[in-house]
C-alpha positions as a Markdown table, in Angstrom:
| # | Residue | x | y | z |
|---|---|---|---|---|
| 1 | Met | 72.9 | 177.3 | 49.3 |
| 2 | Ala | 76.3 | 175.9 | 50.2 |
| 3 | Arg | 76.3 | 177.6 | 53.5 |
| 4 | Arg | 72.8 | 176.2 | 54.4 |
| 5 | Lys | 74.0 | 172.7 | 53.6 |
| 6 | Gln | 77.1 | 173.1 | 55.7 |
| 7 | Asn | 75.0 | 174.4 | 58.6 |
| 8 | Lys | 72.6 | 171.4 | 58.3 |
| 9 | Phe | 75.6 | 169.0 | 58.3 |
| 10 | Lys | 77.0 | 170.6 | 61.4 |
| 11 | Val | 73.7 | 170.4 | 63.2 |
| 12 | Ala | 73.3 | 166.7 | 62.2 |
| 13 | Leu | 76.9 | 166.0 | 63.3 |
| 14 | Gln | 76.4 | 167.8 | 66.6 |
| 15 | Thr | 73.1 | 165.9 | 67.2 |
| 16 | Ser | 74.8 | 162.5 | 66.4 |
| 17 | Ser | 77.7 | 163.3 | 68.7 |
| 18 | Ser | 75.3 | 164.3 | 71.4 |
| 19 | Leu | 73.3 | 161.0 | 71.0 |
| 20 | Phe | 76.5 | 159.0 | 71.0 |
| 21 | Leu | 77.7 | 160.6 | 74.2 |
| 22 | Asp | 74.3 | 160.0 | 75.8 |
| 23 | Val | 74.5 | 156.4 | 74.9 |
| 24 | Leu | 78.0 | 156.1 | 76.3 |
| 25 | Lys | 76.6 | 157.6 | 79.6 |
| 26 | Ser | 73.9 | 155.0 | 79.7 |
| 27 | Pro | 74.0 | 152.9 | 82.9 |
| 28 | Val | 73.0 | 149.8 | 81.0 |
| 29 | Leu | 75.8 | 150.1 | 78.5 |
| 30 | Ile | 78.4 | 150.8 | 81.2 |
| 31 | Ser | 77.2 | 147.7 | 83.1 |
| 32 | Trp | 77.6 | 145.5 | 80.0 |
| 33 | Val | 81.1 | 146.9 | 79.3 |
| 34 | Leu | 82.2 | 146.3 | 82.8 |
| 35 | Ala | 80.8 | 142.8 | 82.8 |
| 36 | Ile | 82.6 | 141.8 | 79.6 |
| 37 | Gly | 85.8 | 143.4 | 80.8 |
| 38 | Gly | 85.5 | 141.4 | 84.0 |
| 39 | Leu | 84.9 | 138.1 | 82.2 |
| 40 | Ile | 88.0 | 138.7 | 80.1 |
| 41 | Thr | 90.1 | 139.5 | 83.2 |
| 42 | Leu | 88.8 | 136.4 | 85.1 |
| 43 | Thr | 89.5 | 134.2 | 82.1 |
| 44 | Ala | 93.0 | 135.5 | 81.8 |
| 45 | Met | 93.6 | 134.9 | 85.5 |
| 46 | Ser | 92.1 | 131.4 | 85.7 |
| 47 | Val | 94.3 | 129.8 | 83.0 |
| 48 | Pro | 97.6 | 130.2 | 84.9 |
| 49 | Lys | 95.8 | 129.4 | 88.2 |
| 50 | Leu | 94.6 | 126.0 | 86.8 |
| 51 | Arg | 98.0 | 125.2 | 85.4 |
| 52 | Ala | 99.7 | 126.0 | 88.8 |
| 53 | Thr | 97.6 | 123.3 | 90.5 |
| 54 | Arg | 99.4 | 120.6 | 88.6 |
| 55 | Val | 102.6 | 120.4 | 90.6 |
| 56 | Ser | 105.2 | 117.7 | 91.5 |
| 57 | Ala | 104.4 | 115.3 | 94.3 |
| 58 | Ala | 107.1 | 116.8 | 96.5 |
| 59 | Glu | 105.4 | 120.2 | 96.5 |
| 60 | Ile | 102.0 | 118.8 | 97.6 |
| 61 | Lys | 101.3 | 118.8 | 101.4 |
| 62 | Val | 98.9 | 116.0 | 102.5 |
| 63 | Thr | 97.4 | 115.8 | 106.0 |
| 64 | Phe | 95.1 | 113.3 | 107.6 |
| 65 | Asn | 92.3 | 114.4 | 109.9 |
| 66 | Ala | 93.3 | 113.4 | 113.5 |
| 67 | Pro | 95.9 | 110.6 | 112.7 |
| 68 | Pro | 95.8 | 108.0 | 115.5 |
| 69 | Val | 98.5 | 108.3 | 118.2 |
| 70 | Trp | 99.6 | 104.7 | 117.8 |
| 71 | Leu | 100.5 | 105.2 | 114.2 |
| 72 | Asn | 104.3 | 105.1 | 113.4 |
| 73 | Asn | 105.4 | 108.2 | 111.6 |
| 74 | Ser | 107.1 | 106.2 | 108.8 |
| 75 | Leu | 103.7 | 104.6 | 108.0 |
| 76 | Leu | 102.0 | 108.0 | 108.0 |
| 77 | Ile | 104.6 | 109.4 | 105.5 |
| 78 | Glu | 104.1 | 106.3 | 103.3 |
| 79 | Leu | 100.3 | 106.9 | 103.2 |
| 80 | Gln | 100.8 | 110.6 | 102.5 |
| 81 | Asn | 103.1 | 109.7 | 99.6 |
| 82 | Val | 100.4 | 107.5 | 98.1 |
| 83 | Ala | 98.1 | 110.5 | 98.1 |
| 84 | Arg | 100.8 | 112.9 | 96.8 |
| 85 | Ala | 101.6 | 110.6 | 93.8 |
| 86 | His | 97.9 | 110.5 | 92.7 |
| 87 | Leu | 97.2 | 114.2 | 93.3 |
| 88 | Ala | 100.3 | 115.2 | 91.3 |
| 89 | Gln | 98.9 | 113.4 | 88.2 |
| 90 | Thr | 95.7 | 115.5 | 88.0 |
| 91 | Thr | 94.6 | 119.1 | 88.2 |
| 92 | Val | 92.2 | 120.3 | 90.9 |
| 93 | Gly | 88.9 | 118.6 | 90.2 |
| 94 | Arg | 86.5 | 116.0 | 91.5 |
| 95 | Asp | 87.8 | 113.1 | 89.4 |
| 96 | Gly | 91.3 | 113.5 | 90.7 |
| 97 | Leu | 90.2 | 113.6 | 94.3 |
| 98 | Val | 88.0 | 110.5 | 93.8 |
| 99 | Lys | 90.8 | 108.5 | 92.3 |
| 100 | Thr | 93.1 | 109.6 | 95.1 |
| 101 | Ala | 90.5 | 108.4 | 97.7 |
| 102 | Glu | 90.3 | 105.1 | 95.9 |
| 103 | Ala | 94.1 | 104.6 | 96.0 |
| 104 | Ile | 94.2 | 105.4 | 99.7 |
| 105 | Ala | 91.4 | 103.0 | 100.5 |
| 106 | Ala | 93.2 | 100.3 | 98.5 |
| 107 | Thr | 96.1 | 100.4 | 100.9 |
| 108 | Gly | 93.9 | 98.5 | 103.4 |
| 109 | Trp | 94.7 | 100.7 | 106.4 |
| 110 | Phe | 91.2 | 102.2 | 106.6 |
| 111 | Thr | 87.7 | 101.1 | 107.4 |
| 112 | Glu | 86.4 | 104.2 | 105.5 |
| 113 | Val | 87.9 | 107.0 | 103.3 |
| 114 | Lys | 85.2 | 109.7 | 103.5 |
| 115 | Gln | 86.8 | 112.3 | 101.2 |
| 116 | Val | 89.9 | 114.0 | 99.9 |
| 117 | Gln | 89.7 | 117.7 | 99.5 |
| 118 | Trp | 92.0 | 120.6 | 98.5 |
| 119 | Leu | 92.5 | 123.2 | 101.1 |
| 120 | Ser | 94.7 | 125.2 | 98.8 |
| 121 | Asp | 96.4 | 124.6 | 95.4 |
| 122 | Gln | 99.2 | 122.7 | 97.1 |
| 123 | His | 97.6 | 121.4 | 100.3 |
| 124 | Ala | 95.1 | 118.4 | 100.4 |
| 125 | Arg | 93.4 | 116.9 | 103.4 |
| 126 | Val | 92.2 | 113.3 | 103.7 |
| 127 | Glu | 89.2 | 112.5 | 106.0 |
| 128 | Ala | 89.4 | 108.7 | 106.8 |
| 129 | Thr | 88.9 | 106.2 | 109.6 |
| 130 | Phe | 91.9 | 104.1 | 110.4 |
| 131 | Leu | 91.8 | 100.4 | 111.3 |
| 132 | Val | 92.9 | 100.5 | 115.0 |
| 133 | Pro | 95.3 | 97.7 | 116.1 |
| 134 | Tyr | 94.0 | 96.0 | 119.3 |
| 135 | Ala | 96.3 | 93.0 | 119.5 |
| 136 | Lys | 98.8 | 91.1 | 117.3 |
| 137 | Val | 98.5 | 87.5 | 116.3 |
| 138 | Thr | 101.7 | 85.5 | 116.0 |
| 139 | Asp | 101.6 | 82.5 | 113.6 |
| 140 | Gln | 104.2 | 80.5 | 111.7 |
| 141 | Lys | 104.6 | 83.4 | 109.2 |
| 142 | Gly | 105.2 | 86.1 | 111.8 |
| 143 | Asp | 103.1 | 88.9 | 113.4 |
| 144 | Leu | 99.9 | 90.5 | 112.2 |
| 145 | Tyr | 97.9 | 93.2 | 113.9 |
| 146 | Ile | 94.2 | 92.8 | 114.3 |
| 147 | Asp | 91.5 | 95.3 | 115.5 |
| 148 | Ser | 89.0 | 94.8 | 118.2 |
| 149 | Gln | 86.7 | 92.9 | 115.8 |
| 150 | Gly | 89.5 | 90.5 | 114.7 |
| 151 | Arg | 90.0 | 92.1 | 111.3 |
| 152 | Arg | 93.6 | 92.0 | 110.1 |
| 153 | Leu | 95.6 | 95.0 | 109.3 |
| 154 | Pro | 98.0 | 95.1 | 106.3 |
| 155 | Gln | 101.7 | 94.1 | 106.6 |
| 156 | Arg | 104.7 | 96.2 | 105.8 |
| 157 | Asp | 108.5 | 95.9 | 106.1 |
| 158 | Gly | 108.7 | 98.9 | 108.4 |
| 159 | Val | 107.3 | 99.6 | 111.8 |
| 160 | Ile | 103.5 | 99.9 | 112.1 |
| 161 | Val | 102.8 | 101.1 | 115.6 |
| 162 | Asn | 104.6 | 103.5 | 117.9 |
| 163 | Pro | 106.9 | 101.4 | 120.0 |
| 164 | Lys | 105.7 | 103.0 | 123.3 |
| 165 | Tyr | 102.3 | 101.2 | 122.9 |
| 166 | His | 102.0 | 97.7 | 124.3 |
| 167 | Phe | 100.0 | 95.1 | 122.3 |
| 168 | Ile | 99.6 | 91.6 | 123.6 |
| 169 | Ala | 100.3 | 88.8 | 121.2 |
| 170 | Leu | 97.9 | 86.0 | 120.5 |
| 171 | Thr | 100.0 | 82.9 | 119.8 |
| 172 | Asn | 99.2 | 79.5 | 118.3 |
| 173 | Pro | 95.9 | 80.4 | 116.6 |
| 174 | Thr | 93.8 | 77.5 | 115.3 |
| 175 | Asn | 93.2 | 78.9 | 111.8 |
| 176 | Gln | 95.4 | 80.4 | 109.2 |
| 177 | Arg | 95.7 | 84.2 | 108.7 |
| 178 | Pro | 93.2 | 85.9 | 106.3 |
| 179 | Gln | 94.9 | 86.9 | 103.0 |
| 180 | Ile | 93.2 | 90.2 | 102.6 |
| 181 | Ala | 93.4 | 93.2 | 104.9 |
| 182 | Cys | 90.3 | 94.2 | 106.8 |
| 183 | Thr | 89.1 | 90.6 | 106.7 |
| 184 | Pro | 88.2 | 89.0 | 110.1 |
| 185 | Trp | 90.5 | 86.2 | 111.4 |
| 186 | Ala | 88.4 | 83.0 | 111.5 |
| 187 | Gly | 88.2 | 80.9 | 114.6 |
| 188 | Asp | 86.5 | 81.0 | 118.0 |
| 189 | Asp | 89.8 | 81.1 | 119.8 |
| 190 | Ile | 90.6 | 84.6 | 118.4 |
| 191 | Tyr | 87.3 | 86.0 | 119.4 |
| 192 | Ala | 87.5 | 84.4 | 122.9 |
| 193 | Ala | 91.0 | 86.0 | 123.3 |
| 194 | Leu | 89.6 | 89.4 | 122.3 |
| 195 | Lys | 86.9 | 89.1 | 125.0 |
| 196 | Val | 89.7 | 88.5 | 127.6 |
| 197 | Leu | 91.7 | 91.5 | 126.2 |
| 198 | His | 88.7 | 93.7 | 126.6 |
| 199 | Val | 88.6 | 93.2 | 130.4 |
| 200 | Ile | 92.4 | 93.1 | 131.0 |
| 201 | Tyr | 93.3 | 96.1 | 128.9 |
| 202 | Gln | 91.4 | 98.1 | 131.6 |
| 203 | Glu | 93.9 | 97.0 | 134.2 |
| 204 | Lys | 96.7 | 99.5 | 133.4 |
| 205 | Ala | 98.8 | 98.7 | 136.5 |
| 206 | Trp | 99.9 | 95.2 | 135.3 |
| 207 | Val | 98.7 | 94.6 | 131.7 |
| 208 | Thr | 102.1 | 95.4 | 130.3 |
| 209 | Gln | 103.5 | 92.4 | 132.3 |
| 210 | Ile | 101.6 | 90.1 | 129.9 |
| 211 | Gln | 103.4 | 89.4 | 126.7 |
| 212 | Ser | 101.1 | 86.9 | 125.1 |
| 213 | Ile | 98.0 | 84.8 | 125.4 |
| 214 | Asp | 98.7 | 81.2 | 124.3 |
| 215 | Leu | 95.7 | 79.7 | 122.4 |
| 216 | Gly | 97.4 | 76.3 | 121.9 |
| 217 | Ala | 95.1 | 74.5 | 124.3 |
| 218 | Trp | 91.8 | 76.0 | 123.0 |
| 219 | Asn | 90.8 | 73.1 | 120.7 |
| 220 | His | 90.9 | 70.4 | 123.4 |
| 221 | Ser | 90.1 | 72.4 | 126.5 |
| 222 | Gly | 88.6 | 75.7 | 125.5 |
| 223 | Thr | 91.1 | 77.6 | 127.8 |
| 224 | Met | 93.7 | 80.3 | 127.3 |
| 225 | Thr | 97.0 | 80.9 | 129.1 |
| 226 | Phe | 98.8 | 84.2 | 129.9 |
| 227 | Val | 102.5 | 84.4 | 129.4 |
| 228 | Thr | 104.3 | 87.1 | 131.4 |
| 229 | Asn | 107.7 | 88.8 | 131.0 |
| 230 | Thr | 109.4 | 86.6 | 133.7 |
| 231 | Pro | 108.2 | 84.2 | 132.1 |
| 232 | Ser | 105.4 | 82.6 | 134.0 |
| 233 | Arg | 102.2 | 81.0 | 132.8 |
| 234 | Phe | 98.7 | 81.8 | 134.1 |
| 235 | Asn | 95.8 | 79.5 | 133.2 |
| 236 | Trp | 93.0 | 82.0 | 132.6 |
| 237 | Gly | 90.5 | 79.5 | 131.6 |
| 238 | Ser | 87.3 | 80.4 | 129.6 |
| 239 | Pro | 86.3 | 83.7 | 128.1 |
| 240 | Pro | 84.4 | 86.2 | 130.4 |
| 241 | Asn | 80.8 | 85.3 | 131.0 |
| 242 | Glu | 81.4 | 81.8 | 129.5 |
| 243 | Glu | 82.9 | 80.2 | 132.6 |
| 244 | Arg | 82.4 | 76.6 | 133.1 |
| 245 | Gln | 80.9 | 75.0 | 136.2 |
| 246 | Leu | 83.1 | 75.5 | 139.3 |
| 247 | Glu | 85.3 | 78.0 | 137.4 |
| 248 | Thr | 86.2 | 81.3 | 139.0 |
| 249 | Leu | 84.5 | 84.3 | 137.4 |
| 250 | Ala | 86.5 | 86.8 | 135.4 |
| 251 | Ser | 85.8 | 89.6 | 138.0 |
| 252 | Glu | 87.4 | 87.4 | 140.7 |
| 253 | Lys | 90.4 | 86.5 | 138.5 |
| 254 | Leu | 91.0 | 90.2 | 137.9 |
| 255 | His | 90.7 | 90.8 | 141.7 |
| 256 | Arg | 93.4 | 88.2 | 142.4 |
| 257 | Leu | 95.8 | 89.6 | 139.8 |
| 258 | Asn | 95.4 | 93.1 | 141.2 |
| 259 | Trp | 96.1 | 91.8 | 144.7 |
| 260 | Leu | 99.3 | 90.0 | 143.6 |
| 261 | Asn | 100.5 | 93.1 | 141.8 |
| 262 | Glu | 99.8 | 95.4 | 144.7 |
| 263 | Asn | 101.4 | 93.1 | 147.3 |
| 264 | Phe | 104.4 | 91.7 | 145.3 |
| 265 | Gly | 105.0 | 94.3 | 142.6 |
| 266 | Ser | 104.2 | 91.9 | 139.8 |
| 267 | Ile | 101.4 | 89.4 | 139.2 |
| 268 | Asp | 103.8 | 86.4 | 139.1 |
| 269 | Lys | 105.9 | 87.6 | 142.2 |
| 270 | Gly | 108.9 | 87.5 | 139.9 |
| 271 | Met | 108.9 | 83.7 | 139.8 |
| 272 | Ser | 108.8 | 81.5 | 136.8 |
| 273 | Lys | 105.9 | 79.3 | 137.7 |
| 274 | Asn | 102.6 | 77.9 | 136.4 |
| 275 | Phe | 99.6 | 79.6 | 138.0 |
| 276 | Asp | 96.0 | 78.6 | 137.9 |
| 277 | Leu | 93.4 | 81.3 | 138.2 |
| 278 | Thr | 90.4 | 79.0 | 137.6 |
| 279 | Asn | 90.3 | 77.4 | 141.0 |
| 280 | Thr | 87.4 | 78.9 | 143.0 |
| 281 | Ala | 89.2 | 78.6 | 146.3 |
| 282 | Ser | 92.4 | 80.4 | 145.6 |
| 283 | Ile | 95.3 | 80.8 | 143.1 |
| 284 | Thr | 97.4 | 77.7 | 142.8 |
| 285 | Phe | 100.8 | 77.4 | 141.3 |
| 286 | Gln | 103.5 | 74.8 | 140.8 |
């Protein structure tokens, strides 16, 4: 009897072992084991990865998509530092990127900040559209740059534009400067001057000879005056396509300035005189 019981136990044990081995060989079980193992591994790897993204500001690289050529390098570094400071306070995630974009937009140097994105755990890129300086306005408080629509750019203690780029100053504006960046400068005189700049900026041969456009006579005569390096003064008159009766058209004024520059090497012939471009017969000076 004892031997029979032992034999039955051995048979049951062998059967159980065989079933257990068959289960272990099952593709379904193997898949589940591998999946669970993979999740454990990924979890273990993701924790230090997340922690590593929170680094000091100095370790974060920030680049702007196609920064404009006029931008002074010190200003670019200043804007990159704004982004670094905010990115260093958060881990990689949407909230941190949104807050960084808001901080960059608040500097006032952009018309739009489209997005901030991580390219790696220590490299972020900012996609934004800069306000582009078109001229500078000189008032009693100093110089302010404006764009082609008359919107003012922010101020800073350091240099804003690369010194190799020439920007004509608009002097003696009628109205006071706007207090907030990206706000248009009020006054017809500013917009009239911008129309003139639009046509003369295309004349690369002599435009750098003009230092400023004086708007001081705008209120009583509706005219503008160029001031050259020499210095000389050119009465330009009215904005393009708004010429008064018996006033030379803008295209003829440009033709005359081109002729002077080609024949004398400068538009004022190197003389400190008062020129009048508005006379339909010819340029006059005194």
